[in-house]
Amino acid sequence: MKRRLVFLGPPGAGKGTQAFIISNKYSLPRIATGDILREAIANNSKLGLEAKRFMDAGLLVPDEIVNQLLKERLHGEKNGFIVDGYPRTIEQAHFLDSATKIDMVLYFDAPEDILVRRIINRRICPVCNAVYNLTESPPLRDEKCDRDGAQLVHRTDDVEEVARIRIRTFWEKTARLVDYYFERGILAKIAADRPMERVTQEIVEAINAD
Ligand code: ADP
Ligand code: AMP
């Protein structure tokens, strides 16, 4: 089974949702740069403050900042991992190559109208980072996390205007990584516009294939 995984795709494609499921199923640590950056903001750190203006504008946080955060989390993960939302630029992909070997990159593909709809209805748990959707997968109790009861949060960048900029940023800066990994023979394309269980099934098949 492939255990050193990268989840690549536009915002709202379902990377975080599936990373949670696959991470639990196979005991793979999930390393999500977006979550790490939001934690830095919540902790009022200098780095968080610097990153926030890029995130609120729907732009990428500079490579030096994100690479450093990634390196700190990746350090010591010998038995596999799911890197979610990284790399997002060619420079980050080169940095990741210098830091570790990747077995498979799963590219989550879905059309823009679906992405925007999912993003504006997304709610996240600020404690455990679980992902919900008010229409597709609502919490059992009114906007409270099923696991820990924390009040769910509507991310400040999960509004339509910023969502569209983030999707554009994906096409401008990140989409070229699809070719980058395809050429290396480690890319698997996932049809991410289908129900969650179907998407999970497709990922399980891809990472267990010879
Ligand atoms: P990403 O990490 O790629 O930005 P998320 O995993 O946070 O995306 O998912 C975005 C939103 O879409 C969340 O609200 C999530 O609950 C919902 N979602 C994820 N996968 C699906 C799916 N297959 N069908 C419908 N909604 C989904
Ligand atoms: P995400 O949680 O993956 O949707 O990321 C939220 C925001 O965090 C993005 O819009 C970027 O501003 C920033 N971010 C997360 N990961 C990266 C990355 N690998 N490179 C640059 N910026 C990132």
mmCIF file of C-alpha atoms and ligand atoms in Angstrom:
data_model
loop_
_atom_site.group_PDB
_atom_site.id
_atom_site.type_symbol
_atom_site.label_atom_id
_atom_site.label_comp_id
_atom_site.label_asym_id
_atom_site.label_seq_id
_atom_site.Cartn_x
_atom_site.Cartn_y
_atom_site.Cartn_z
ATOM 1 C CA MET A 1 0.000 0.000 0.000
ATOM 2 C CA LYS A 2 1.126 3.540 -0.742
ATOM 3 C CA ARG A 3 1.582 5.403 2.513
ATOM 4 C CA ARG A 4 3.360 8.633 1.585
ATOM 5 C CA LEU A 5 0.516 10.562 0.057
ATOM 6 C CA VAL A 6 -0.182 14.065 -1.216
ATOM 7 C CA PHE A 7 -3.768 15.319 -1.665
ATOM 8 C CA LEU A 8 -3.805 17.917 -4.437
ATOM 9 C CA GLY A 9 -6.770 19.871 -5.786
ATOM 10 C CA PRO A 10 -8.706 23.130 -5.727
ATOM 11 C CA PRO A 11 -10.289 24.451 -2.517
ATOM 12 C CA GLY A 12 -13.558 22.711 -1.703
ATOM 13 C CA ALA A 13 -12.711 19.541 -3.637
ATOM 14 C CA GLY A 14 -12.909 17.425 -0.464
ATOM 15 C CA LYS A 15 -9.216 16.909 0.340
ATOM 16 C CA GLY A 16 -9.571 17.582 4.066
ATOM 17 C CA THR A 17 -12.696 15.443 4.394
ATOM 18 C CA GLN A 18 -11.036 12.478 2.722
ATOM 19 C CA ALA A 19 -7.729 13.043 4.506
ATOM 20 C CA PHE A 20 -9.584 12.639 7.809
ATOM 21 C CA ILE A 21 -11.196 9.375 6.708
ATOM 22 C CA ILE A 22 -8.057 7.850 5.160
ATOM 23 C CA SER A 23 -5.897 9.028 8.047
ATOM 24 C CA ASN A 24 -8.138 7.205 10.565
ATOM 25 C CA LYS A 25 -8.522 4.110 8.415
ATOM 26 C CA TYR A 26 -4.784 3.579 7.907
ATOM 27 C CA SER A 27 -3.314 5.445 10.905
ATOM 28 C CA LEU A 28 -1.530 7.949 8.715
ATOM 29 C CA PRO A 29 -0.831 11.368 10.239
ATOM 30 C CA ARG A 30 -2.527 14.193 8.345
ATOM 31 C CA ILE A 31 -0.402 17.258 7.709
ATOM 32 C CA ALA A 32 -2.556 20.133 6.431
ATOM 33 C CA THR A 33 -0.751 23.432 5.921
ATOM 34 C CA GLY A 34 -4.058 25.361 6.004
ATOM 35 C CA ASP A 35 -4.826 23.965 9.485
ATOM 36 C CA ILE A 36 -1.284 24.706 10.691
ATOM 37 C CA LEU A 37 -1.611 28.304 9.475
ATOM 38 C CA ARG A 38 -5.038 28.726 11.120
ATOM 39 C CA GLU A 39 -3.577 27.420 14.395
ATOM 40 C CA ALA A 40 -0.790 30.003 14.120
ATOM 41 C CA ILE A 41 -3.427 32.717 13.643
ATOM 42 C CA ALA A 42 -5.488 31.449 16.610
ATOM 43 C CA ASN A 43 -2.331 31.551 18.764
ATOM 44 C CA ASN A 44 -1.698 35.170 17.722
ATOM 45 C CA SER A 45 1.813 34.283 16.641
ATOM 46 C CA LYS A 46 3.842 36.685 14.509
ATOM 47 C CA LEU A 47 3.878 34.146 11.708
ATOM 48 C CA GLY A 48 0.095 33.768 11.914
ATOM 49 C CA LEU A 49 -0.371 37.498 11.678
ATOM 50 C CA GLU A 50 1.829 37.634 8.595
ATOM 51 C CA ALA A 51 0.014 34.717 6.933
ATOM 52 C CA LYS A 52 -3.490 36.008 7.686
ATOM 53 C CA ARG A 53 -3.449 38.878 5.190
ATOM 54 C CA PHE A 54 -2.631 36.483 2.351
ATOM 55 C CA MET A 55 -5.236 33.964 3.454
ATOM 56 C CA ASP A 56 -8.012 36.544 3.840
ATOM 57 C CA ALA A 57 -7.246 37.815 0.337
ATOM 58 C CA GLY A 58 -7.409 34.308 -1.159
ATOM 59 C CA LEU A 59 -3.705 34.372 -2.049
ATOM 60 C CA LEU A 60 -0.928 31.937 -1.260
ATOM 61 C CA VAL A 61 1.217 32.422 1.816
ATOM 62 C CA PRO A 62 4.897 32.838 0.762
ATOM 63 C CA ASP A 63 6.795 29.625 0.099
ATOM 64 C CA GLU A 64 9.493 30.247 2.772
ATOM 65 C CA ILE A 65 6.869 30.380 5.536
ATOM 66 C CA VAL A 66 4.916 27.332 4.405
ATOM 67 C CA ASN A 67 8.004 25.248 3.611
ATOM 68 C CA GLN A 68 9.358 25.807 7.093
ATOM 69 C CA LEU A 69 6.046 24.799 8.718
ATOM 70 C CA LEU A 70 5.839 21.703 6.537
ATOM 71 C CA LYS A 71 9.381 20.665 7.379
ATOM 72 C CA GLU A 72 8.734 20.923 11.119
ATOM 73 C CA ARG A 73 5.646 18.668 10.869
ATOM 74 C CA LEU A 74 7.076 16.183 8.412
ATOM 75 C CA HIS A 75 10.192 15.651 10.462
ATOM 76 C CA GLY A 76 10.210 12.158 11.928
ATOM 77 C CA GLU A 77 7.188 10.780 10.019
ATOM 78 C CA LYS A 78 8.802 7.538 8.900
ATOM 79 C CA ASN A 79 5.719 5.360 8.396
ATOM 80 C CA GLY A 80 3.759 7.461 5.977
ATOM 81 C CA PHE A 81 1.606 10.587 5.949
ATOM 82 C CA ILE A 82 -1.068 12.494 4.118
ATOM 83 C CA VAL A 83 0.055 15.967 3.114
ATOM 84 C CA ASP A 84 -3.117 17.965 2.447
ATOM 85 C CA GLY A 85 -3.022 21.343 0.674
ATOM 86 C CA TYR A 86 0.731 21.267 0.038
ATOM 87 C CA PRO A 87 2.586 21.686 -2.296
ATOM 88 C CA ARG A 88 0.794 24.560 -4.025
ATOM 89 C CA THR A 89 3.680 25.917 -6.137
ATOM 90 C CA ILE A 90 6.518 24.373 -8.126
ATOM 91 C CA GLU A 91 8.961 25.737 -5.532
ATOM 92 C CA GLN A 92 7.071 23.904 -2.778
ATOM 93 C CA ALA A 93 7.072 20.711 -4.860
ATOM 94 C CA HIS A 94 10.860 20.937 -5.203
ATOM 95 C CA PHE A 95 11.176 21.555 -1.484
ATOM 96 C CA LEU A 96 9.020 18.505 -0.719
ATOM 97 C CA ASP A 97 11.149 16.404 -3.077
ATOM 98 C CA SER A 98 14.246 17.444 -1.158
ATOM 99 C CA ALA A 99 12.586 16.578 2.170
ATOM 100 C CA THR A 100 11.021 13.167 1.477
ATOM 101 C CA LYS A 101 9.886 10.581 -1.055
ATOM 102 C CA ILE A 102 6.256 10.635 -2.237
ATOM 103 C CA ASP A 103 4.503 7.402 -3.273
ATOM 104 C CA MET A 104 1.338 8.850 -4.776
ATOM 105 C CA VAL A 105 -0.338 12.197 -5.462
ATOM 106 C CA LEU A 106 -4.133 12.111 -5.582
ATOM 107 C CA TYR A 107 -5.610 14.880 -7.687
ATOM 108 C CA PHE A 108 -9.166 15.802 -6.646
ATOM 109 C CA ASP A 109 -11.037 17.053 -9.676
ATOM 110 C CA ALA A 110 -14.410 18.879 -9.463
ATOM 111 C CA PRO A 111 -16.106 21.735 -11.374
ATOM 112 C CA GLU A 112 -16.092 25.296 -10.022
ATOM 113 C CA ASP A 113 -19.823 25.611 -9.272
ATOM 114 C CA ILE A 114 -19.650 22.552 -6.992
ATOM 115 C CA LEU A 115 -16.504 23.880 -5.272
ATOM 116 C CA VAL A 116 -18.076 27.257 -4.476
ATOM 117 C CA ARG A 117 -21.290 25.698 -3.171
ATOM 118 C CA ARG A 118 -19.340 23.352 -0.904
ATOM 119 C CA ILE A 119 -17.019 26.086 0.367
ATOM 120 C CA ILE A 120 -19.716 28.557 1.417
ATOM 121 C CA ASN A 121 -21.572 25.832 3.327
ATOM 122 C CA ARG A 122 -18.420 24.482 5.013
ATOM 123 C CA ARG A 123 -18.064 24.664 8.794
ATOM 124 C CA ILE A 124 -15.007 23.433 10.676
ATOM 125 C CA CYS A 125 -14.272 22.453 14.246
ATOM 126 C CA PRO A 126 -11.618 24.787 15.677
ATOM 127 C CA VAL A 127 -10.548 22.097 18.172
ATOM 128 C CA CYS A 128 -10.148 18.897 16.090
ATOM 129 C CA ASN A 129 -10.337 20.389 12.545
ATOM 130 C CA ALA A 130 -13.231 18.075 11.560
ATOM 131 C CA VAL A 131 -15.018 19.296 8.434
ATOM 132 C CA TYR A 132 -18.805 19.633 8.108
ATOM 133 C CA ASN A 133 -21.172 20.971 5.492
ATOM 134 C CA LEU A 134 -24.498 22.578 6.376
ATOM 135 C CA THR A 135 -26.264 20.886 3.456
ATOM 136 C CA GLU A 136 -24.189 17.759 2.673
ATOM 137 C CA SER A 137 -22.936 16.549 6.051
ATOM 138 C CA PRO A 138 -24.349 18.661 8.881
ATOM 139 C CA PRO A 139 -23.391 18.042 12.512
ATOM 140 C CA LEU A 140 -25.869 16.099 14.653
ATOM 141 C CA ARG A 141 -26.450 19.060 16.975
ATOM 142 C CA ASP A 142 -26.888 22.633 15.799
ATOM 143 C CA GLU A 143 -23.429 23.840 14.610
ATOM 144 C CA LYS A 144 -21.574 21.862 17.319
ATOM 145 C CA CYS A 145 -18.813 19.334 16.583
ATOM 146 C CA ASP A 146 -20.025 15.718 16.904
ATOM 147 C CA ARG A 147 -16.673 14.677 18.447
ATOM 148 C CA ASP A 148 -15.983 17.348 21.032
ATOM 149 C CA GLY A 149 -19.031 19.627 21.149
ATOM 150 C CA ALA A 150 -17.055 22.744 20.140
ATOM 151 C CA GLN A 151 -18.936 25.514 18.353
ATOM 152 C CA LEU A 152 -18.252 25.139 14.627
ATOM 153 C CA VAL A 153 -16.596 28.004 12.748
ATOM 154 C CA HIS A 154 -17.344 29.579 9.369
ATOM 155 C CA ARG A 155 -13.878 30.381 7.975
ATOM 156 C CA THR A 156 -13.473 34.051 7.047
ATOM 157 C CA ASP A 157 -12.187 33.007 3.597
ATOM 158 C CA ASP A 158 -15.175 30.714 2.982
ATOM 159 C CA VAL A 159 -17.296 33.438 1.374
ATOM 160 C CA GLU A 160 -18.078 33.403 -2.327
ATOM 161 C CA GLU A 161 -15.863 36.312 -3.392
ATOM 162 C CA VAL A 162 -12.719 34.957 -1.701
ATOM 163 C CA ALA A 163 -13.574 31.377 -2.711
ATOM 164 C CA ARG A 164 -13.534 32.385 -6.376
ATOM 165 C CA ILE A 165 -10.153 34.097 -5.956
ATOM 166 C CA ARG A 166 -8.776 30.978 -4.239
ATOM 167 C CA ILE A 167 -10.004 28.799 -7.092
ATOM 168 C CA ARG A 168 -8.352 31.175 -9.579
ATOM 169 C CA THR A 169 -5.149 31.051 -7.523
ATOM 170 C CA PHE A 170 -5.299 27.266 -7.795
ATOM 171 C CA TRP A 171 -5.443 27.421 -11.613
ATOM 172 C CA GLU A 172 -2.691 30.029 -11.812
ATOM 173 C CA LYS A 173 -0.182 28.615 -9.340
ATOM 174 C CA THR A 174 -1.016 25.033 -8.409
ATOM 175 C CA ALA A 175 -2.644 23.258 -11.362
ATOM 176 C CA ARG A 176 0.716 22.840 -13.133
ATOM 177 C CA LEU A 177 1.662 20.363 -10.399
ATOM 178 C CA VAL A 178 -0.802 17.919 -11.939
ATOM 179 C CA ASP A 179 1.516 17.609 -14.955
ATOM 180 C CA TYR A 180 4.596 17.648 -12.737
ATOM 181 C CA TYR A 181 3.457 14.517 -10.871
ATOM 182 C CA PHE A 182 1.832 12.895 -13.923
ATOM 183 C CA GLU A 183 5.201 12.969 -15.688
ATOM 184 C CA ARG A 184 6.748 11.154 -12.746
ATOM 185 C CA GLY A 185 4.109 8.434 -12.976
ATOM 186 C CA ILE A 186 2.752 8.956 -9.439
ATOM 187 C CA LEU A 187 -0.483 10.847 -10.165
ATOM 188 C CA ALA A 188 -3.946 9.355 -9.612
ATOM 189 C CA LYS A 189 -6.966 11.403 -10.669
ATOM 190 C CA ILE A 190 -9.999 11.192 -8.389
ATOM 191 C CA ALA A 191 -13.492 12.234 -9.540
ATOM 192 C CA ALA A 192 -14.223 14.405 -6.510
ATOM 193 C CA ASP A 193 -17.678 15.574 -7.604
ATOM 194 C CA ARG A 194 -19.302 12.357 -6.414
ATOM 195 C CA PRO A 195 -20.744 11.380 -3.005
ATOM 196 C CA MET A 196 -18.184 11.153 -0.194
ATOM 197 C CA GLU A 197 -18.361 7.343 0.119
ATOM 198 C CA ARG A 198 -17.667 6.917 -3.591
ATOM 199 C CA VAL A 199 -14.687 9.237 -3.399
ATOM 200 C CA THR A 200 -13.315 7.337 -0.396
ATOM 201 C CA GLN A 201 -13.699 4.061 -2.278
ATOM 202 C CA GLU A 202 -11.802 5.426 -5.263
ATOM 203 C CA ILE A 203 -8.934 6.605 -3.043
ATOM 204 C CA VAL A 204 -8.741 3.259 -1.223
ATOM 205 C CA GLU A 205 -8.526 1.462 -4.575
ATOM 206 C CA ALA A 206 -5.856 3.854 -5.890
ATOM 207 C CA ILE A 207 -3.540 3.596 -2.902
ATOM 208 C CA ASN A 208 -3.879 -0.185 -2.704
ATOM 209 C CA ALA A 209 -3.278 -0.817 -6.417
ATOM 210 C CA ASP A 210 0.050 -2.362 -7.436
HETATM 211 P P1 ADP B 1 -10.824 20.952 0.755
HETATM 212 O O1 ADP B 1 -10.021 20.431 1.916
HETATM 213 O O2 ADP B 1 -10.430 20.311 -0.553
HETATM 214 O O3 ADP B 1 -10.843 22.445 0.676
HETATM 215 P P2 ADP B 1 -13.096 19.973 2.282
HETATM 216 O O4 ADP B 1 -12.766 18.551 2.559
HETATM 217 O O5 ADP B 1 -12.969 20.937 3.407
HETATM 218 O O6 ADP B 1 -12.332 20.514 0.974
HETATM 219 O O7 ADP B 1 -14.593 19.988 1.724
HETATM 220 C C1 ADP B 1 -15.251 21.201 1.352
HETATM 221 C C2 ADP B 1 -16.717 21.118 1.781
HETATM 222 O O8 ADP B 1 -17.392 20.170 0.962
HETATM 223 C C3 ADP B 1 -16.915 20.676 3.224
HETATM 224 O O9 ADP B 1 -18.003 21.396 3.758
HETATM 225 C C4 ADP B 1 -17.238 19.182 3.105
HETATM 226 O O10 ADP B 1 -18.117 18.763 4.150
HETATM 227 C C5 ADP B 1 -17.930 19.104 1.743
HETATM 228 N N1 ADP B 1 -17.641 17.874 0.989
HETATM 229 C C6 ADP B 1 -16.457 17.216 0.927
HETATM 230 N N2 ADP B 1 -16.539 16.158 0.098
HETATM 231 C C7 ADP B 1 -17.809 16.158 -0.405
HETATM 232 C C8 ADP B 1 -18.525 15.316 -1.340
HETATM 233 N N3 ADP B 1 -17.933 14.258 -1.927
HETATM 234 N N4 ADP B 1 -19.800 15.629 -1.607
HETATM 235 C C9 ADP B 1 -20.382 16.706 -1.030
HETATM 236 N N5 ADP B 1 -19.785 17.531 -0.143
HETATM 237 C C10 ADP B 1 -18.507 17.271 0.160
HETATM 238 P P1 AMP B 2 -6.764 25.540 2.924
HETATM 239 O O1 AMP B 2 -7.075 25.274 4.371
HETATM 240 O O2 AMP B 2 -5.938 24.447 2.308
HETATM 241 O O3 AMP B 2 -7.995 25.881 2.115
HETATM 242 O O4 AMP B 2 -5.830 26.819 2.900
HETATM 243 C C1 AMP B 2 -6.318 28.073 3.346
HETATM 244 C C2 AMP B 2 -5.341 29.176 2.947
HETATM 245 O O5 AMP B 2 -4.084 28.960 3.612
HETATM 246 C C3 AMP B 2 -5.003 29.252 1.461
HETATM 247 O O6 AMP B 2 -5.944 30.007 0.716
HETATM 248 C C4 AMP B 2 -3.620 29.925 1.511
HETATM 249 O O7 AMP B 2 -3.735 31.315 1.739
HETATM 250 C C5 AMP B 2 -2.996 29.310 2.766
HETATM 251 N N1 AMP B 2 -2.233 28.070 2.456
HETATM 252 C C6 AMP B 2 -2.498 26.810 2.871
HETATM 253 N N2 AMP B 2 -1.595 25.942 2.397
HETATM 254 C C7 AMP B 2 -0.726 26.671 1.649
HETATM 255 C C8 AMP B 2 0.426 26.365 0.870
HETATM 256 N N3 AMP B 2 0.855 25.093 0.752
HETATM 257 N N4 AMP B 2 1.062 27.379 0.232
HETATM 258 C C9 AMP B 2 0.639 28.642 0.343
HETATM 259 N N5 AMP B 2 -0.449 29.016 1.035
HETATM 260 C C10 AMP B 2 -1.136 28.026 1.691
#
